[in-house]
Short mmCIF file of N, CA and C and ligand atoms in Angstrom, two decimals:
data_model
loop_
_atom_site.label_atom_id
_atom_site.label_comp_id
_atom_site.label_asym_id
_atom_site.label_seq_id
_atom_site.Cartn_x
_atom_site.Cartn_y
_atom_site.Cartn_z
N MET A 146 0.85 -1.28 0.02
CA MET A 146 0.06 0.22 0.06
C MET A 146 0.91 1.39 -0.04
N LEU A 147 1.79 1.20 0.85
CA LEU A 147 2.75 2.40 1.02
C LEU A 147 3.42 2.64 -0.34
N GLN A 148 3.75 1.68 -1.00
CA GLN A 148 4.62 1.71 -2.30
C GLN A 148 3.63 2.08 -3.29
N GLU A 149 2.46 1.71 -3.25
CA GLU A 149 1.49 2.35 -4.41
C GLU A 149 1.44 3.71 -4.04
N GLN A 150 1.18 4.19 -2.93
CA GLN A 150 0.88 5.74 -2.63
C GLN A 150 2.01 6.41 -3.13
N GLU A 151 3.48 5.90 -2.87
CA GLU A 151 4.56 6.46 -3.06
C GLU A 151 4.87 6.56 -4.69
N ALA A 152 4.38 5.39 -5.33
CA ALA A 152 4.50 5.57 -6.82
C ALA A 152 3.42 6.54 -7.45
N HIS A 153 2.35 6.61 -6.51
CA HIS A 153 1.42 7.64 -7.15
C HIS A 153 1.84 9.06 -7.01
N ALA A 154 2.18 9.24 -5.75
CA ALA A 154 2.78 10.58 -5.52
C ALA A 154 3.71 11.15 -6.40
N ALA A 155 4.59 10.44 -6.97
CA ALA A 155 5.53 10.70 -8.12
C ALA A 155 5.00 11.31 -9.37
N GLU A 156 3.81 10.82 -9.57
CA GLU A 156 3.27 11.24 -10.69
C GLU A 156 2.47 12.62 -10.54
N LEU A 157 2.14 13.10 -9.34
CA LEU A 157 1.44 14.14 -9.10
C LEU A 157 2.07 15.52 -9.56
N GLU A 158 1.19 16.36 -10.12
CA GLU A 158 1.86 17.66 -10.61
C GLU A 158 1.16 18.63 -9.55
N ARG A 159 2.05 19.81 -9.75
CA ARG A 159 1.43 21.04 -8.92
C ARG A 159 1.17 22.31 -9.92
N THR A 160 0.36 23.05 -9.50
CA THR A 160 0.15 24.52 -10.12
C THR A 160 0.14 25.60 -8.93
N PHE A 161 0.22 26.72 -9.73
CA PHE A 161 0.16 27.95 -8.76
C PHE A 161 -1.18 28.57 -9.13
N ILE A 162 -1.89 28.68 -8.17
CA ILE A 162 -3.26 29.54 -8.18
C ILE A 162 -3.12 30.61 -7.32
N ALA A 163 -3.54 31.67 -7.67
CA ALA A 163 -3.78 33.04 -6.84
C ALA A 163 -5.21 33.60 -6.91
N ILE A 164 -5.58 33.84 -5.74
CA ILE A 164 -6.91 34.73 -5.79
C ILE A 164 -6.62 36.24 -5.76
N LYS A 165 -6.97 36.95 -6.89
CA LYS A 165 -6.38 38.39 -6.93
C LYS A 165 -7.12 39.22 -5.99
N PRO A 166 -6.69 40.35 -5.71
CA PRO A 166 -7.14 41.40 -4.76
C PRO A 166 -8.59 41.46 -4.74
N ASP A 167 -9.23 41.55 -6.16
CA ASP A 167 -10.78 41.57 -6.29
C ASP A 167 -11.43 40.50 -5.60
N GLY A 168 -10.94 39.31 -5.78
CA GLY A 168 -11.44 38.02 -5.20
C GLY A 168 -11.26 38.13 -3.65
N VAL A 169 -10.30 38.52 -3.16
CA VAL A 169 -9.92 38.49 -1.77
C VAL A 169 -11.10 39.60 -1.22
N GLN A 170 -11.25 40.69 -1.82
CA GLN A 170 -12.03 41.88 -1.18
C GLN A 170 -13.47 41.65 -1.22
N ARG A 171 -13.92 40.61 -2.29
CA ARG A 171 -15.38 40.29 -2.48
C ARG A 171 -15.68 39.16 -1.70
N GLY A 172 -14.49 38.76 -0.80
CA GLY A 172 -15.12 37.61 0.20
C GLY A 172 -15.18 36.18 -0.56
N LEU A 173 -14.46 36.04 -1.73
CA LEU A 173 -14.83 34.77 -2.24
C LEU A 173 -13.61 33.66 -2.29
N ILE A 174 -12.76 34.00 -1.07
CA ILE A 174 -11.67 32.93 -0.95
C ILE A 174 -12.23 31.45 -0.46
N SER A 175 -13.28 31.37 0.37
CA SER A 175 -13.60 30.12 0.60
C SER A 175 -14.37 29.34 -0.56
N GLU A 176 -15.14 30.20 -1.30
CA GLU A 176 -15.97 29.68 -2.33
C GLU A 176 -14.92 29.00 -3.40
N ILE A 177 -13.80 29.76 -3.74
CA ILE A 177 -12.80 29.34 -4.81
C ILE A 177 -11.92 28.11 -4.35
N VAL A 178 -11.73 28.24 -2.88
CA VAL A 178 -10.69 27.07 -2.42
C VAL A 178 -11.59 25.83 -2.32
N SER A 179 -12.88 26.04 -2.01
CA SER A 179 -13.67 24.75 -1.81
C SER A 179 -13.85 24.20 -3.27
N ARG A 180 -13.92 24.92 -4.42
CA ARG A 180 -14.06 24.30 -5.52
C ARG A 180 -12.81 23.35 -6.01
N PHE A 181 -11.61 23.81 -5.46
CA PHE A 181 -10.50 23.04 -5.72
C PHE A 181 -10.46 21.73 -4.86
N GLU A 182 -10.84 21.95 -3.72
CA GLU A 182 -10.92 21.05 -2.53
C GLU A 182 -11.73 19.76 -2.87
N ARG A 183 -12.90 20.40 -3.23
CA ARG A 183 -14.17 19.37 -3.50
C ARG A 183 -13.66 18.37 -4.72
N LYS A 184 -12.86 19.00 -5.60
CA LYS A 184 -12.64 18.29 -6.69
C LYS A 184 -11.58 17.02 -6.34
N GLY A 185 -11.08 17.41 -5.33
CA GLY A 185 -10.06 16.17 -5.06
C GLY A 185 -8.78 16.70 -5.07
N PHE A 186 -8.44 18.02 -5.45
CA PHE A 186 -6.84 18.55 -5.51
C PHE A 186 -6.49 18.58 -4.03
N LYS A 187 -5.37 18.63 -4.09
CA LYS A 187 -4.68 18.82 -2.48
C LYS A 187 -3.93 20.02 -2.36
N LEU A 188 -4.39 20.76 -1.34
CA LEU A 188 -3.51 22.12 -1.03
C LEU A 188 -2.13 21.81 -0.19
N VAL A 189 -0.94 22.49 -1.04
CA VAL A 189 0.17 22.12 -0.49
C VAL A 189 0.88 23.52 0.12
N ALA A 190 0.41 24.52 -0.46
CA ALA A 190 0.74 25.89 0.19
C ALA A 190 -0.08 26.84 0.01
N ILE A 191 -0.13 27.78 1.02
CA ILE A 191 -1.08 28.87 0.97
C ILE A 191 -0.35 30.16 1.85
N LYS A 192 -0.77 31.27 1.20
CA LYS A 192 -0.26 32.45 2.15
C LYS A 192 -1.03 33.60 1.58
N ILE A 193 -1.27 34.58 2.42
CA ILE A 193 -1.78 35.82 1.90
C ILE A 193 -0.81 37.00 1.74
N VAL A 194 -0.64 37.59 0.95
CA VAL A 194 0.47 38.55 0.50
C VAL A 194 0.14 39.54 -0.15
N ILE A 195 0.68 40.92 0.12
CA ILE A 195 0.37 42.05 -0.75
C ILE A 195 1.74 42.18 -1.47
N PRO A 196 1.57 41.66 -2.76
CA PRO A 196 2.92 41.93 -3.83
C PRO A 196 3.16 43.39 -4.08
N SER A 197 4.51 43.52 -4.27
CA SER A 197 4.88 44.87 -4.78
C SER A 197 4.65 45.01 -6.14
N LYS A 198 4.63 46.20 -6.61
CA LYS A 198 4.51 46.30 -8.21
C LYS A 198 5.72 45.51 -8.94
N ASP A 199 6.80 45.58 -8.47
CA ASP A 199 8.04 45.00 -9.01
C ASP A 199 7.74 43.58 -8.99
N PHE A 200 7.17 42.89 -8.00
CA PHE A 200 6.89 41.77 -7.89
C PHE A 200 5.98 41.24 -8.94
N ALA A 201 4.97 42.13 -8.96
CA ALA A 201 3.66 41.83 -9.88
C ALA A 201 4.36 41.70 -11.56
N GLN A 202 5.27 42.69 -11.62
CA GLN A 202 5.88 42.55 -13.15
C GLN A 202 6.63 41.46 -13.24
N LYS A 203 7.18 40.95 -12.33
CA LYS A 203 8.02 39.62 -12.36
C LYS A 203 6.92 38.55 -12.74
N HIS A 204 5.91 38.55 -12.02
CA HIS A 204 4.85 37.49 -12.00
C HIS A 204 4.27 37.71 -13.51
N TYR A 205 3.94 38.73 -14.10
CA TYR A 205 3.33 38.84 -15.46
C TYR A 205 4.33 39.32 -16.64
N HIS A 206 5.56 38.81 -16.23
CA HIS A 206 6.75 39.37 -17.27
C HIS A 206 6.55 38.99 -18.76
N ASP A 207 5.71 38.01 -18.95
CA ASP A 207 5.48 37.60 -20.36
C ASP A 207 4.36 38.33 -20.90
N LEU A 208 3.80 39.27 -20.10
CA LEU A 208 2.75 40.23 -20.93
C LEU A 208 3.30 41.56 -20.77
N SER A 209 4.69 41.93 -20.84
CA SER A 209 5.03 43.18 -20.62
C SER A 209 4.76 44.08 -21.94
N GLU A 210 4.67 43.38 -23.05
CA GLU A 210 4.32 44.29 -24.23
C GLU A 210 2.92 44.62 -24.36
N ARG A 211 2.04 44.17 -23.31
CA ARG A 211 0.52 44.31 -23.62
C ARG A 211 0.27 45.57 -23.19
N PRO A 212 -0.80 46.30 -23.92
CA PRO A 212 -1.31 47.65 -23.38
C PRO A 212 -1.72 47.67 -21.94
N PHE A 213 -2.31 46.56 -21.40
CA PHE A 213 -2.91 46.53 -20.16
C PHE A 213 -2.02 46.28 -19.04
N PHE A 214 -0.49 45.88 -19.32
CA PHE A 214 0.49 45.51 -18.57
C PHE A 214 0.60 46.47 -17.18
N ASN A 215 0.57 47.57 -17.47
CA ASN A 215 1.00 48.57 -16.20
C ASN A 215 -0.27 48.52 -15.56
N GLY A 216 -1.58 48.50 -15.93
CA GLY A 216 -2.70 48.50 -14.99
C GLY A 216 -2.96 47.23 -14.32
N LEU A 217 -2.57 46.09 -15.08
CA LEU A 217 -2.61 44.86 -14.47
C LEU A 217 -1.87 44.77 -13.18
N CYS A 218 -0.55 45.08 -13.43
CA CYS A 218 0.56 45.18 -12.11
C CYS A 218 0.10 45.91 -11.19
N ASP A 219 -0.48 47.18 -11.49
CA ASP A 219 -0.89 48.10 -10.36
C ASP A 219 -2.19 47.39 -9.73
N PHE A 220 -3.00 46.79 -10.38
CA PHE A 220 -4.17 45.87 -9.67
C PHE A 220 -3.52 44.99 -8.90
N LEU A 221 -2.71 44.07 -9.40
CA LEU A 221 -2.35 42.80 -8.56
C LEU A 221 -1.66 43.12 -7.22
N SER A 222 -1.07 44.47 -7.31
CA SER A 222 -0.16 44.97 -6.25
C SER A 222 -1.17 45.89 -5.42
N SER A 223 -2.45 46.02 -5.59
CA SER A 223 -3.11 46.90 -4.96
C SER A 223 -3.93 46.44 -3.47
N GLY A 224 -3.42 45.09 -3.22
CA GLY A 224 -4.20 44.66 -1.93
C GLY A 224 -3.86 43.14 -1.69
N PRO A 225 -4.27 42.47 -0.78
CA PRO A 225 -4.05 41.27 -0.38
C PRO A 225 -4.11 40.26 -1.62
N VAL A 226 -3.37 39.10 -1.78
CA VAL A 226 -3.50 38.21 -2.83
C VAL A 226 -3.41 36.81 -2.05
N LEU A 227 -4.20 35.91 -2.32
CA LEU A 227 -4.23 34.49 -1.84
C LEU A 227 -3.43 33.59 -2.57
N ALA A 228 -2.09 33.36 -2.32
CA ALA A 228 -1.25 32.72 -3.25
C ALA A 228 -1.46 31.25 -2.74
N MET A 229 -1.38 30.42 -3.66
CA MET A 229 -1.63 28.85 -3.31
C MET A 229 -0.96 28.01 -4.25
N VAL A 230 -0.61 26.73 -3.72
CA VAL A 230 -0.10 25.66 -4.53
C VAL A 230 -1.17 24.64 -4.44
N TRP A 231 -1.40 24.28 -5.51
CA TRP A 231 -2.46 22.76 -5.36
C TRP A 231 -1.73 21.72 -6.42
N GLU A 232 -2.01 20.53 -5.70
CA GLU A 232 -1.47 19.30 -6.34
C GLU A 232 -2.41 18.19 -6.71
N GLY A 233 -2.02 17.46 -7.72
CA GLY A 233 -2.97 16.37 -8.04
C GLY A 233 -2.75 15.91 -9.46
N GLU A 234 -3.35 14.79 -10.03
CA GLU A 234 -3.15 14.35 -11.51
C GLU A 234 -3.90 15.63 -12.27
N GLY A 235 -3.02 15.85 -13.23
CA GLY A 235 -3.71 16.86 -14.25
C GLY A 235 -4.07 18.33 -13.84
N VAL A 236 -3.66 18.42 -12.47
CA VAL A 236 -4.23 19.88 -11.90
C VAL A 236 -3.77 21.09 -12.76
N ILE A 237 -2.83 21.08 -13.45
CA ILE A 237 -2.36 22.34 -14.30
C ILE A 237 -3.61 22.64 -15.44
N LYS A 238 -3.78 21.75 -16.22
CA LYS A 238 -4.69 21.87 -17.17
C LYS A 238 -6.34 21.93 -16.50
N TYR A 239 -6.48 21.09 -15.64
CA TYR A 239 -8.02 20.93 -15.05
C TYR A 239 -8.26 22.11 -14.36
N GLY A 240 -7.09 22.74 -13.54
CA GLY A 240 -7.20 23.99 -12.71
C GLY A 240 -7.64 25.15 -13.51
N ARG A 241 -7.16 25.14 -15.01
CA ARG A 241 -7.75 26.15 -15.90
C ARG A 241 -9.14 25.95 -16.32
N LYS A 242 -9.36 24.80 -16.34
CA LYS A 242 -10.88 24.57 -16.66
C LYS A 242 -11.81 24.86 -15.55
N LEU A 243 -11.31 24.65 -14.39
CA LEU A 243 -12.35 25.22 -13.13
C LEU A 243 -12.30 26.85 -13.02
N ILE A 244 -11.32 27.32 -13.54
CA ILE A 244 -11.07 28.81 -13.60
C ILE A 244 -11.98 29.27 -14.75
N GLY A 245 -11.85 28.80 -15.78
CA GLY A 245 -12.85 29.37 -17.01
C GLY A 245 -11.85 30.28 -17.95
N ALA A 246 -12.44 30.78 -19.06
CA ALA A 246 -11.87 31.66 -19.98
C ALA A 246 -11.21 33.02 -19.35
N THR A 247 -10.46 33.49 -19.86
CA THR A 247 -9.58 34.63 -19.33
C THR A 247 -10.67 35.89 -19.18
N ASP A 248 -11.59 35.91 -20.37
CA ASP A 248 -12.70 36.95 -20.21
C ASP A 248 -13.86 36.21 -19.77
N PRO A 249 -14.30 36.73 -18.46
CA PRO A 249 -15.54 36.30 -17.80
C PRO A 249 -16.61 36.40 -18.82
N GLN A 250 -16.81 37.21 -19.75
CA GLN A 250 -17.91 37.33 -20.73
C GLN A 250 -17.94 35.81 -21.53
N LYS A 251 -16.46 35.39 -21.69
CA LYS A 251 -16.68 34.20 -22.59
C LYS A 251 -16.42 32.71 -21.68
N SER A 252 -16.35 32.95 -20.33
CA SER A 252 -16.20 31.82 -19.47
C SER A 252 -17.51 31.07 -19.31
N GLU A 253 -17.52 29.71 -19.30
CA GLU A 253 -18.85 28.95 -19.36
C GLU A 253 -19.45 29.32 -17.89
N PRO A 254 -20.48 29.30 -17.62
CA PRO A 254 -21.35 29.12 -16.37
C PRO A 254 -20.79 27.73 -15.66
N GLY A 255 -20.50 27.75 -14.38
CA GLY A 255 -19.94 26.56 -13.63
C GLY A 255 -18.51 26.83 -13.54
N THR A 256 -17.83 27.70 -14.18
CA THR A 256 -16.52 28.10 -14.01
C THR A 256 -16.49 29.07 -13.06
N ILE A 257 -15.29 29.20 -12.32
CA ILE A 257 -15.15 30.34 -11.38
C ILE A 257 -15.33 31.56 -11.91
N ARG A 258 -14.70 31.98 -13.11
CA ARG A 258 -14.90 33.33 -13.76
C ARG A 258 -16.13 33.39 -14.07
N GLY A 259 -16.72 32.24 -14.76
CA GLY A 259 -18.03 32.29 -15.54
C GLY A 259 -19.39 32.61 -14.33
N ASP A 260 -18.93 32.02 -13.25
CA ASP A 260 -19.74 32.29 -11.91
C ASP A 260 -19.82 33.53 -11.19
N LEU A 261 -18.54 33.95 -11.10
CA LEU A 261 -18.28 34.77 -10.23
C LEU A 261 -17.60 36.34 -10.67
N ALA A 262 -17.39 36.32 -12.03
CA ALA A 262 -16.93 37.65 -12.61
C ALA A 262 -17.54 38.20 -13.70
N VAL A 263 -17.32 39.21 -14.18
CA VAL A 263 -17.83 39.97 -15.17
C VAL A 263 -16.85 40.58 -16.38
N VAL A 264 -15.94 41.04 -15.84
CA VAL A 264 -14.96 41.84 -16.85
C VAL A 264 -13.85 41.17 -16.74
N VAL A 265 -12.88 41.30 -17.92
CA VAL A 265 -11.46 40.68 -17.90
C VAL A 265 -10.57 41.36 -16.91
N GLY A 266 -10.53 42.67 -16.61
CA GLY A 266 -9.51 43.24 -15.89
C GLY A 266 -9.93 43.00 -14.40
N ARG A 267 -11.08 42.31 -13.85
CA ARG A 267 -11.21 41.87 -12.62
C ARG A 267 -11.88 40.43 -12.73
N ASN A 268 -10.97 39.44 -13.09
CA ASN A 268 -11.34 38.25 -13.17
C ASN A 268 -11.09 37.42 -12.03
N ILE A 269 -10.70 37.91 -11.03
CA ILE A 269 -10.60 37.47 -9.54
C ILE A 269 -9.77 36.22 -9.43
N ILE A 270 -9.24 35.48 -10.29
CA ILE A 270 -8.24 34.28 -10.16
C ILE A 270 -7.05 34.14 -10.96
N HIS A 271 -5.97 33.68 -10.85
CA HIS A 271 -5.02 33.53 -11.66
C HIS A 271 -4.62 32.00 -11.58
N GLY A 272 -4.33 31.35 -12.77
CA GLY A 272 -3.82 29.77 -12.59
C GLY A 272 -2.65 29.63 -13.78
N SER A 273 -1.66 28.82 -13.37
CA SER A 273 -0.34 28.58 -14.27
C SER A 273 -1.16 27.89 -15.61
N ASP A 274 -0.50 28.32 -16.55
CA ASP A 274 -1.04 27.87 -17.77
C ASP A 274 -0.37 26.64 -18.62
N GLY A 275 0.63 26.14 -17.85
CA GLY A 275 1.31 25.03 -18.38
C GLY A 275 2.46 24.63 -17.17
N PRO A 276 3.15 23.36 -17.64
CA PRO A 276 4.14 22.77 -16.68
C PRO A 276 5.29 23.93 -16.34
N GLU A 277 5.94 24.53 -17.48
CA GLU A 277 7.17 25.28 -16.97
C GLU A 277 6.56 26.67 -16.42
N THR A 278 5.49 27.08 -16.78
CA THR A 278 5.03 28.51 -16.01
C THR A 278 4.63 28.07 -14.37
N ALA A 279 4.01 26.73 -14.35
CA ALA A 279 3.72 26.38 -13.03
C ALA A 279 4.92 26.25 -12.00
N LYS A 280 5.97 25.72 -12.71
CA LYS A 280 7.27 25.62 -12.02
C LYS A 280 7.92 27.10 -11.74
N ASP A 281 7.86 27.90 -12.60
CA ASP A 281 8.36 29.16 -12.29
C ASP A 281 7.67 29.86 -11.33
N GLU A 282 6.22 29.95 -11.43
CA GLU A 282 5.50 30.76 -10.38
C GLU A 282 5.64 30.03 -9.34
N ILE A 283 5.37 28.78 -8.94
CA ILE A 283 5.62 28.57 -7.66
C ILE A 283 7.06 28.79 -7.19
N ASN A 284 8.09 29.04 -7.72
CA ASN A 284 9.47 29.14 -7.31
C ASN A 284 9.38 30.63 -7.09
N LEU A 285 8.63 31.57 -7.78
CA LEU A 285 8.50 33.01 -7.57
C LEU A 285 7.84 33.44 -6.31
N TRP A 286 6.77 32.65 -5.95
CA TRP A 286 5.97 33.05 -5.02
C TRP A 286 6.05 32.38 -3.74
N PHE A 287 6.88 31.13 -3.80
CA PHE A 287 6.98 30.31 -2.38
C PHE A 287 8.48 29.98 -2.40
N LYS A 288 9.00 29.75 -1.19
CA LYS A 288 10.31 28.98 -0.83
C LYS A 288 9.96 27.57 -0.81
N PRO A 289 10.90 27.03 -0.87
CA PRO A 289 10.78 25.37 -1.04
C PRO A 289 10.11 25.02 0.26
N ASP A 290 10.48 25.39 1.65
CA ASP A 290 10.09 24.98 2.73
C ASP A 290 8.65 25.57 2.83
N GLU A 291 7.92 26.19 2.10
CA GLU A 291 6.61 26.47 2.38
C GLU A 291 5.71 25.61 1.65
N LEU A 292 6.35 24.60 0.89
CA LEU A 292 5.74 23.54 0.21
C LEU A 292 5.56 22.39 1.04
N VAL A 293 4.23 21.82 1.48
CA VAL A 293 4.14 20.71 2.32
C VAL A 293 3.65 19.41 1.53
N SER A 294 4.47 18.50 1.73
CA SER A 294 4.36 17.13 0.82
C SER A 294 3.61 16.30 2.05
N TYR A 295 2.52 15.76 1.63
CA TYR A 295 1.84 14.86 2.60
C TYR A 295 0.80 13.97 1.71
N THR A 296 0.56 12.81 2.48
CA THR A 296 -0.51 12.03 1.85
C THR A 296 -1.77 12.16 2.61
N SER A 297 -2.79 12.66 1.72
CA SER A 297 -4.01 12.60 2.42
C SER A 297 -4.84 11.30 2.50
N ASN A 298 -5.40 11.21 3.46
CA ASN A 298 -6.24 9.87 3.86
C ASN A 298 -7.32 9.74 2.67
N ALA A 299 -7.87 10.73 1.88
CA ALA A 299 -8.60 10.75 0.96
C ALA A 299 -7.88 10.31 -0.33
N GLU A 300 -6.82 10.15 -0.64
CA GLU A 300 -6.34 9.77 -1.78
C GLU A 300 -6.71 8.62 -2.39
N LYS A 301 -6.64 7.66 -1.45
CA LYS A 301 -6.89 6.41 -2.10
C LYS A 301 -8.44 6.11 -2.39
N TRP A 302 -9.36 7.03 -1.97
CA TRP A 302 -10.66 7.05 -2.59
C TRP A 302 -10.77 8.06 -3.76
N ILE A 303 -9.91 8.97 -3.83
CA ILE A 303 -9.88 9.72 -5.23
C ILE A 303 -9.07 9.28 -6.42
N TYR A 304 -8.12 8.41 -6.25
CA TYR A 304 -7.23 7.80 -7.12
C TYR A 304 -7.32 6.29 -7.34
N GLY A 305 -8.07 5.60 -6.41
CA GLY A 305 -8.05 4.12 -6.32
C GLY A 305 -6.62 3.70 -6.17
N ALA A 306 -6.32 2.69 -6.27
CA ALA A 306 -5.02 1.95 -5.91
C ALA A 306 -4.04 1.73 -6.96
N ASN A 307 -4.04 2.48 -8.15
CA ASN A 307 -2.88 2.21 -9.24
C ASN A 307 -2.24 3.42 -9.32
P1 GDP B 573 -5.05 34.02 -17.77
O1 GDP B 573 -4.04 33.21 -17.94
O2 GDP B 573 -6.34 33.56 -18.09
O3 GDP B 573 -5.07 34.86 -16.53
O4 GDP B 573 -4.78 35.32 -18.82
P2 GDP B 573 -3.41 36.01 -19.42
O5 GDP B 573 -2.37 35.27 -19.04
O6 GDP B 573 -3.72 36.06 -20.88
O7 GDP B 573 -3.57 37.47 -19.00
C1 GDP B 573 -3.21 37.37 -17.43
C2 GDP B 573 -4.36 38.61 -16.97
O8 GDP B 573 -4.25 39.82 -17.64
C3 GDP B 573 -5.72 38.06 -17.05
O9 GDP B 573 -6.09 37.23 -16.17
C4 GDP B 573 -6.57 39.50 -16.89
O10 GDP B 573 -6.62 39.87 -15.69
C5 GDP B 573 -5.49 40.38 -17.56
N1 GDP B 573 -5.88 40.75 -18.93
C6 GDP B 573 -5.52 39.75 -20.07
N2 GDP B 573 -6.36 40.44 -21.17
C7 GDP B 573 -6.82 41.51 -20.92
C8 GDP B 573 -7.36 42.61 -21.86
O11 GDP B 573 -7.61 42.34 -22.71
N3 GDP B 573 -7.67 43.76 -20.91
C9 GDP B 573 -7.40 43.78 -19.61
N4 GDP B 573 -7.59 44.93 -18.99
N5 GDP B 573 -7.02 42.93 -19.04
C10 GDP B 573 -6.40 41.75 -19.47
MG1 MG B 574 -1.89 33.69 -18.11
#
């Protein structure tokens, strides 16, 4: 049993998820956390921080040429952000599904942005868009010792024994 769990743990991936200042101020932390938690993903790091503008620019460096970049970085650094790392099979891609399309006008109902946001500049949540960005964003926001590796008792019920 232990071997099975260890073998399984090696396959699990991690993604960086952040509730932006609008989601925090609107009281949506528990609603959003619960969607990831109920799905069966595992929370391995969490903290609340007010990022500096410089830090926000690092986080969004790949968008530096876009016209909304400055406003976006001002916004991300305008208040508390809930930074998290979630772990689970397929969590990077499926996390993006839970979040929904970037523009809430185009997000499906049932997704976080579809249900809880209206405009693209206030779309309440960030999620890594691939394995490389997940790694980079986790390293930017968290020190290694802030990530907690553990086996949840529910895992055998979420994944079965293979
Ligand atoms: P995401 O990965 O779905 O968050 O989308 P992107 O990585 O393309 O963009 C990052 C963030 O920039 C989005 O979540 C939005 O908050 C913001 N953003 C993206 N496109 C636009 C836009 O056209 N206008 C504005 N104001 N903000 C945008
Ligand atoms: Mg993105």
